[in-house]
Amino acid sequence: MTFNEMVTHLQDLLGITGSLTSTDRNRLDRIVNIGKDRLVGAYKWTFLDTVTTQLFTSALRTYTPPVLLNSIIGIENSNGSRVRLMERDTYDEIYRKSTATAGAPTTYSLEGVSTVGTSAFQVWPTPSANTSGRLRYVPRIGDL
């Protein structure tokens, strides 16, 4: 089904007849895209999993992934070890004030949404050298 067919079907379901104003068309477009976003987020669709290199910079603790993503599945540090996800409140209590550095991060917490729409994250300990790891994520599917 094409995007226009979805909008037309939605229009039929709502009993909307005649020509649509641009405002009405924008509302129907948004409804279809919200449905798409909910479908993508409702289940872990393994065929959407993507892996990219994540650069960890010396003395830098907070990172914004270089791609628009829907959710982070996992992070590995430079030696291939899994970087563990920790709930924000617990992370703050344990690591927020710590300036400890080490060769590779062992823990991360989501920071929320950055200005480009991706989930920023913070690692501990702060990397003491520039390294790279792997970021596995579900990408954000663009609007139809």
XYZ file of N, CA and C in Angstrom:
432
model
N 0.849 -1.168 0.000
C 0.000 0.000 0.000
C 0.903 1.243 0.000
N 0.652 2.161 -0.886
C 1.439 3.392 -0.944
C 0.990 4.350 0.149
N 1.796 5.380 0.360
C 1.452 6.380 1.370
C 0.113 7.046 1.043
N -0.090 7.441 -0.215
C -1.349 8.083 -0.603
C -2.537 7.152 -0.412
N -2.331 5.851 -0.673
C -3.411 4.889 -0.442
C -3.744 4.788 1.053
N -2.714 4.863 1.901
C -2.956 4.832 3.349
C -3.755 6.052 3.786
N -3.385 7.220 3.271
C -4.100 8.443 3.628
C -5.545 8.377 3.136
N -5.742 7.896 1.915
C -7.092 7.770 1.366
C -7.921 6.785 2.190
N -7.315 5.670 2.590
C -8.009 4.681 3.412
C -8.399 5.298 4.757
N -7.485 6.044 5.357
C -7.777 6.713 6.626
C -8.913 7.720 6.438
N -8.874 8.438 5.344
C -9.932 9.405 5.028
C -11.283 8.692 4.937
N -11.301 7.524 4.269
C -12.533 6.735 4.160
C -13.010 6.246 5.525
N -12.068 5.756 6.359
C -12.431 5.268 7.689
C -13.038 6.362 8.555
N -12.552 7.590 8.372
C -13.053 8.713 9.161
C -14.287 9.357 8.559
N -14.680 8.900 7.356
C -15.873 9.448 6.705
C -15.671 10.843 6.148
N -14.418 11.184 5.830
C -14.121 12.508 5.286
C -14.322 12.446 3.776
N -15.192 13.307 3.253
C -15.470 13.317 1.813
C -15.072 14.666 1.227
N -14.899 14.680 -0.072
C -14.572 15.927 -0.753
C -13.089 16.237 -0.689
N -12.750 17.409 -1.182
C -11.355 17.843 -1.206
C -10.872 18.179 0.198
N -9.625 17.875 0.435
C -9.023 18.163 1.735
C -8.322 19.514 1.695
N -8.409 20.248 2.797
C -7.598 21.450 2.924
C -6.170 20.995 3.207
N -5.210 21.877 3.034
C -3.817 21.503 3.307
C -3.630 21.153 4.780
N -4.384 21.826 5.670
C -4.303 21.521 7.103
C -4.822 20.117 7.380
N -5.952 19.759 6.774
C -6.493 18.412 6.961
C -5.552 17.356 6.401
N -4.983 17.615 5.232
C -4.051 16.658 4.632
C -2.826 16.477 5.524
N -2.308 17.568 6.089
C -1.160 17.473 6.995
C -1.504 16.652 8.223
N -2.704 16.800 8.741
C -3.130 16.018 9.908
C -3.187 14.524 9.572
N -3.755 14.194 8.421
C -3.824 12.785 8.014
C -2.427 12.220 7.780
N -1.543 13.011 7.165
C -0.153 12.579 6.963
C 0.506 12.275 8.308
N 0.295 13.163 9.289
C 0.890 12.961 10.610
C 0.355 11.702 11.271
N -0.933 11.441 11.136
C -1.538 10.246 11.736
C -0.909 8.981 11.156
N -0.728 8.936 9.840
C -0.109 7.769 9.207
C 1.326 7.603 9.705
N 2.085 8.683 9.800
C 3.472 8.595 10.256
C 3.578 8.236 11.734
N 2.649 8.713 12.550
C 2.630 8.314 13.964
C 2.377 6.811 14.065
N 1.461 6.296 13.244
C 1.205 4.849 13.219
C 2.448 4.069 12.826
N 3.183 4.563 11.835
C 4.439 3.922 11.414
C 5.441 3.910 12.554
N 5.586 5.033 13.248
C 6.538 5.113 14.363
C 6.166 4.155 15.488
N 4.879 4.040 15.778
C 4.437 3.128 16.838
C 4.657 1.673 16.453
N 4.444 1.356 15.196
C 4.671 -0.008 14.721
C 6.145 -0.371 14.825
N 7.016 0.538 14.401
C 8.463 0.280 14.464
C 8.906 0.116 15.911
N 8.362 0.935 16.820
C 8.783 0.883 18.213
C 8.125 -0.199 19.049
N 7.105 -0.864 18.521
C 6.344 -1.831 19.303
C 7.038 -3.177 19.465
N 8.002 -3.468 18.625
C 8.636 -4.779 18.640
C 10.075 -4.626 18.188
N 10.943 -5.505 18.619
C 12.338 -5.465 18.177
C 12.449 -6.166 16.833
N 12.309 -5.402 15.778
C 12.386 -5.940 14.421
C 13.860 -6.158 14.096
N 14.326 -7.395 14.151
C 15.755 -7.674 14.001
C 16.300 -7.269 12.633
N 15.474 -7.237 11.616
C 15.967 -6.848 10.298
C 16.311 -5.355 10.241
N 15.885 -4.579 11.245
C 16.219 -3.157 11.292
C 17.533 -2.887 12.027
N 18.042 -3.879 12.786
C 19.271 -3.674 13.558
C 20.404 -3.202 12.653
N 21.114 -2.187 13.116
C 22.233 -1.621 12.376
C 23.410 -1.474 13.323
N 24.621 -1.642 12.798
C 25.831 -1.496 13.604
C 26.716 -0.432 12.963
N 27.279 0.439 13.795
C 28.207 1.453 13.315
C 29.363 1.578 14.302
N 30.444 2.172 13.862
C 31.580 2.426 14.744
C 31.259 3.611 15.641
N 31.528 3.462 16.924
C 31.346 4.551 17.879
C 32.723 4.983 18.359
N 33.073 6.228 18.110
C 34.355 6.752 18.563
C 34.227 7.237 19.994
N 35.150 6.794 20.846
C 35.228 7.266 22.220
C 36.454 8.168 22.307
N 36.245 9.413 22.689
C 37.299 10.413 22.700
C 37.842 10.588 24.109
N 39.163 10.708 24.216
C 39.807 10.909 25.505
C 39.183 12.088 26.243
N 38.841 11.863 27.504
C 38.300 12.873 28.417
C 36.884 13.347 28.049
N 36.243 12.700 27.076
C 34.870 13.074 26.711
C 33.904 12.031 27.258
N 32.898 12.490 27.961
C 31.995 11.575 28.640
C 30.638 11.427 27.968
N 30.139 12.481 27.331
C 28.811 12.455 26.731
C 28.923 12.400 25.216
N 28.124 11.524 24.595
C 28.203 11.291 23.148
C 26.827 11.368 22.515
N 26.809 11.879 21.307
C 25.617 11.847 20.476
C 25.955 10.961 19.296
N 25.262 9.855 19.123
C 25.567 8.976 17.992
C 25.515 9.746 16.671
N 26.331 9.358 15.712
C 26.427 10.112 14.459
C 25.262 9.904 13.500
N 24.264 9.128 13.907
C 23.143 8.836 13.025
C 21.840 9.071 13.771
N 20.782 9.351 13.030
C 19.472 9.419 13.674
C 19.059 8.009 14.035
N 18.715 7.802 15.278
C 18.337 6.452 15.687
C 17.063 6.469 16.491
N 16.394 5.343 16.477
C 15.171 5.179 17.250
C 15.508 4.714 18.655
N 16.406 3.733 18.768
C 16.805 3.246 20.082
C 18.144 2.532 19.999
N 18.886 2.601 21.100
C 20.171 1.908 21.203
C 19.896 0.492 21.691
N 20.464 -0.482 20.992
C 20.327 -1.879 21.398
C 21.489 -2.266 22.303
N 22.684 -1.816 21.964
C 23.840 -2.135 22.772
C 25.078 -1.397 22.311
N 26.063 -1.322 23.219
C 27.343 -0.678 22.915
C 28.443 -1.618 23.361
N 29.495 -1.714 22.537
C 30.695 -2.473 22.894
C 31.864 -1.501 22.930
N 32.791 -1.706 23.874
C 33.963 -0.842 23.914
C 35.056 -1.377 22.995
N 36.219 -0.773 23.023
C 37.293 -1.091 22.074
C 37.793 -2.525 22.167
N 37.670 -3.168 23.322
C 38.127 -4.555 23.441
C 37.012 -5.565 23.206
N 35.846 -5.076 22.762
C 34.731 -5.961 22.434
C 33.819 -6.301 23.595
N 34.129 -5.769 24.781
C 33.278 -6.027 25.944
C 32.017 -5.180 25.878
N 30.944 -5.740 26.361
C 29.659 -5.032 26.373
C 29.709 -3.901 27.399
N 29.264 -2.733 26.988
C 29.115 -1.600 27.897
C 27.692 -1.695 28.442
N 27.561 -1.819 29.744
C 26.262 -2.079 30.367
C 25.415 -0.825 30.491
N 24.140 -0.961 30.177
C 23.176 0.118 30.346
C 22.765 0.193 31.805
N 22.737 1.407 32.352
C 22.315 1.594 33.725
C 21.227 2.664 33.740
N 20.214 2.474 34.568
C 19.150 3.470 34.706
C 19.744 4.809 35.114
N 19.157 5.880 34.626
C 19.678 7.238 34.823
C 19.875 7.597 36.293
N 18.894 7.331 37.150
C 19.001 7.706 38.561
C 20.145 6.977 39.245
N 20.261 5.691 38.989
C 21.344 4.908 39.585
C 22.690 5.388 39.077
N 22.782 5.629 37.780
C 24.021 6.130 37.174
C 24.435 7.446 37.831
N 23.476 8.352 37.995
C 23.779 9.646 38.619
C 24.322 9.473 40.029
N 23.696 8.603 40.796
C 24.130 8.391 42.180
C 25.542 7.821 42.252
N 25.871 6.926 41.343
C 27.162 6.241 41.415
C 28.281 6.991 40.698
N 27.997 7.489 39.492
C 29.080 7.969 38.639
C 29.098 9.454 38.320
N 28.029 10.182 38.520
C 27.935 11.570 38.053
C 29.110 12.431 38.512
N 29.511 12.334 39.761
C 30.575 13.186 40.278
C 31.960 12.596 40.079
N 32.031 11.369 39.605
C 33.328 10.718 39.423
C 34.005 11.197 38.147
N 35.281 11.516 38.247
C 36.062 11.911 37.073
C 37.058 10.817 36.690
N 36.847 9.608 37.211
C 37.768 8.506 36.941
C 37.890 8.254 35.437
N 39.084 7.923 35.015
C 39.322 7.571 33.620
C 39.866 6.157 33.553
N 39.644 5.517 32.449
C 40.139 4.160 32.218
C 40.293 3.973 30.728
N 40.797 2.843 30.307
C 41.016 2.603 28.891
C 39.745 2.438 28.092
N 38.688 1.937 28.717
C 37.462 1.683 27.967
C 36.250 1.842 28.882
N 35.165 2.419 28.375
C 33.947 2.558 29.176
C 33.368 1.189 29.540
N 32.725 1.116 30.704
C 32.074 -0.126 31.129
C 30.574 0.044 31.345
N 30.122 1.293 31.507
C 28.726 1.573 31.809
C 28.267 2.789 31.017
N 26.995 2.785 30.595
C 26.438 3.977 29.961
C 25.018 4.202 30.437
N 24.574 5.439 30.283
C 23.203 5.794 30.615
C 22.703 6.759 29.550
N 21.425 6.634 29.225
C 20.840 7.522 28.229
C 20.646 8.902 28.823
N 21.010 9.909 28.050
C 20.917 11.295 28.487
C 19.647 11.967 28.018
N 18.888 11.328 27.145
C 17.703 11.963 26.585
C 17.918 12.244 25.115
N 17.206 13.203 24.595
C 17.247 13.481 23.166
C 18.060 14.738 22.914
N 18.999 14.646 21.969
C 19.822 15.795 21.625
C 19.090 16.694 20.649
N 19.737 17.759 20.242
C 19.100 18.713 19.334
C 18.889 18.146 17.945
N 19.612 17.083 17.567
C 19.415 16.490 16.243
C 18.443 15.326 16.276
N 17.854 15.041 17.425
C 16.830 14.011 17.505
C 17.333 12.625 17.850
N 18.602 12.484 18.190
C 19.115 11.182 18.559
C 19.255 11.082 20.074
N 19.350 9.861 20.573
C 19.511 9.666 22.009
C 20.969 9.856 22.389
N 21.254 10.905 23.140
C 22.613 11.105 23.640
C 22.825 10.112 24.778
N 24.091 9.739 25.008
C 24.385 8.857 26.127
C 25.681 9.282 26.786
N 25.824 8.897 28.051
C 27.004 9.241 28.823
C 27.659 7.954 29.297
N 29.003 7.897 29.235
C 29.725 6.690 29.626
C 30.525 6.927 30.897
N 30.809 5.829 31.577
C 31.723 5.830 32.724
C 32.527 4.554 32.668
N 33.772 4.577 32.981
C 34.584 5.755 33.259
C 34.856 6.558 31.990
N 35.280 7.786 32.185
C 35.619 8.641 31.055
C 36.834 8.034 30.349
N 36.774 7.855 29.022
C 37.921 7.259 28.320
C 39.202 8.071 28.530
N 40.310 7.375 28.731
C 41.599 8.051 28.919
C 42.359 8.166 27.603
N 41.871 7.513 26.563
C 42.519 7.569 25.248
C 41.444 7.488 24.174
N 41.782 7.938 22.978
C 40.857 7.822 21.857
C 40.782 6.361 21.424
N 39.577 5.814 21.410
C 39.368 4.432 20.977
C 38.085 4.375 20.163
N 37.797 3.221 19.640
C 36.525 3.048 18.941
C 35.889 1.738 19.380
N 34.582 1.729 19.387
C 33.814 0.541 19.729
C 32.712 0.370 18.705
N 31.682 -0.350 19.104
C 30.552 -0.584 18.190
C 29.261 -0.164 18.863
N 28.397 0.456 18.075
C 27.081 0.877 18.531
C 26.054 0.126 17.699
N 25.208 -0.647 18.360
C 24.142 -1.382 17.680
C 22.838 -0.678 18.005
N 22.040 -0.387 16.964
C 20.850 0.423 17.178
C 19.763 0.090 16.157
N 18.559 0.569 16.456
C 17.449 0.525 15.502
C 17.347 1.939 14.932
N 17.467 2.085 13.612
C 17.431 3.442 13.040
C 16.031 4.032 13.077
N 15.985 5.351 13.072
C 14.716 6.068 12.970
C 14.277 5.985 11.513
N 13.087 5.485 11.289
C 12.554 5.383 9.927
C 11.966 6.740 9.575
N 12.394 7.282 8.456
C 11.940 8.605 8.040
C 10.447 8.645 7.769
N 9.885 9.842 7.824
C 8.468 10.009 7.524
C 8.172 9.578 6.110
N 6.994 9.030 5.913
C 6.578 8.581 4.584
C 6.151 9.756 3.746
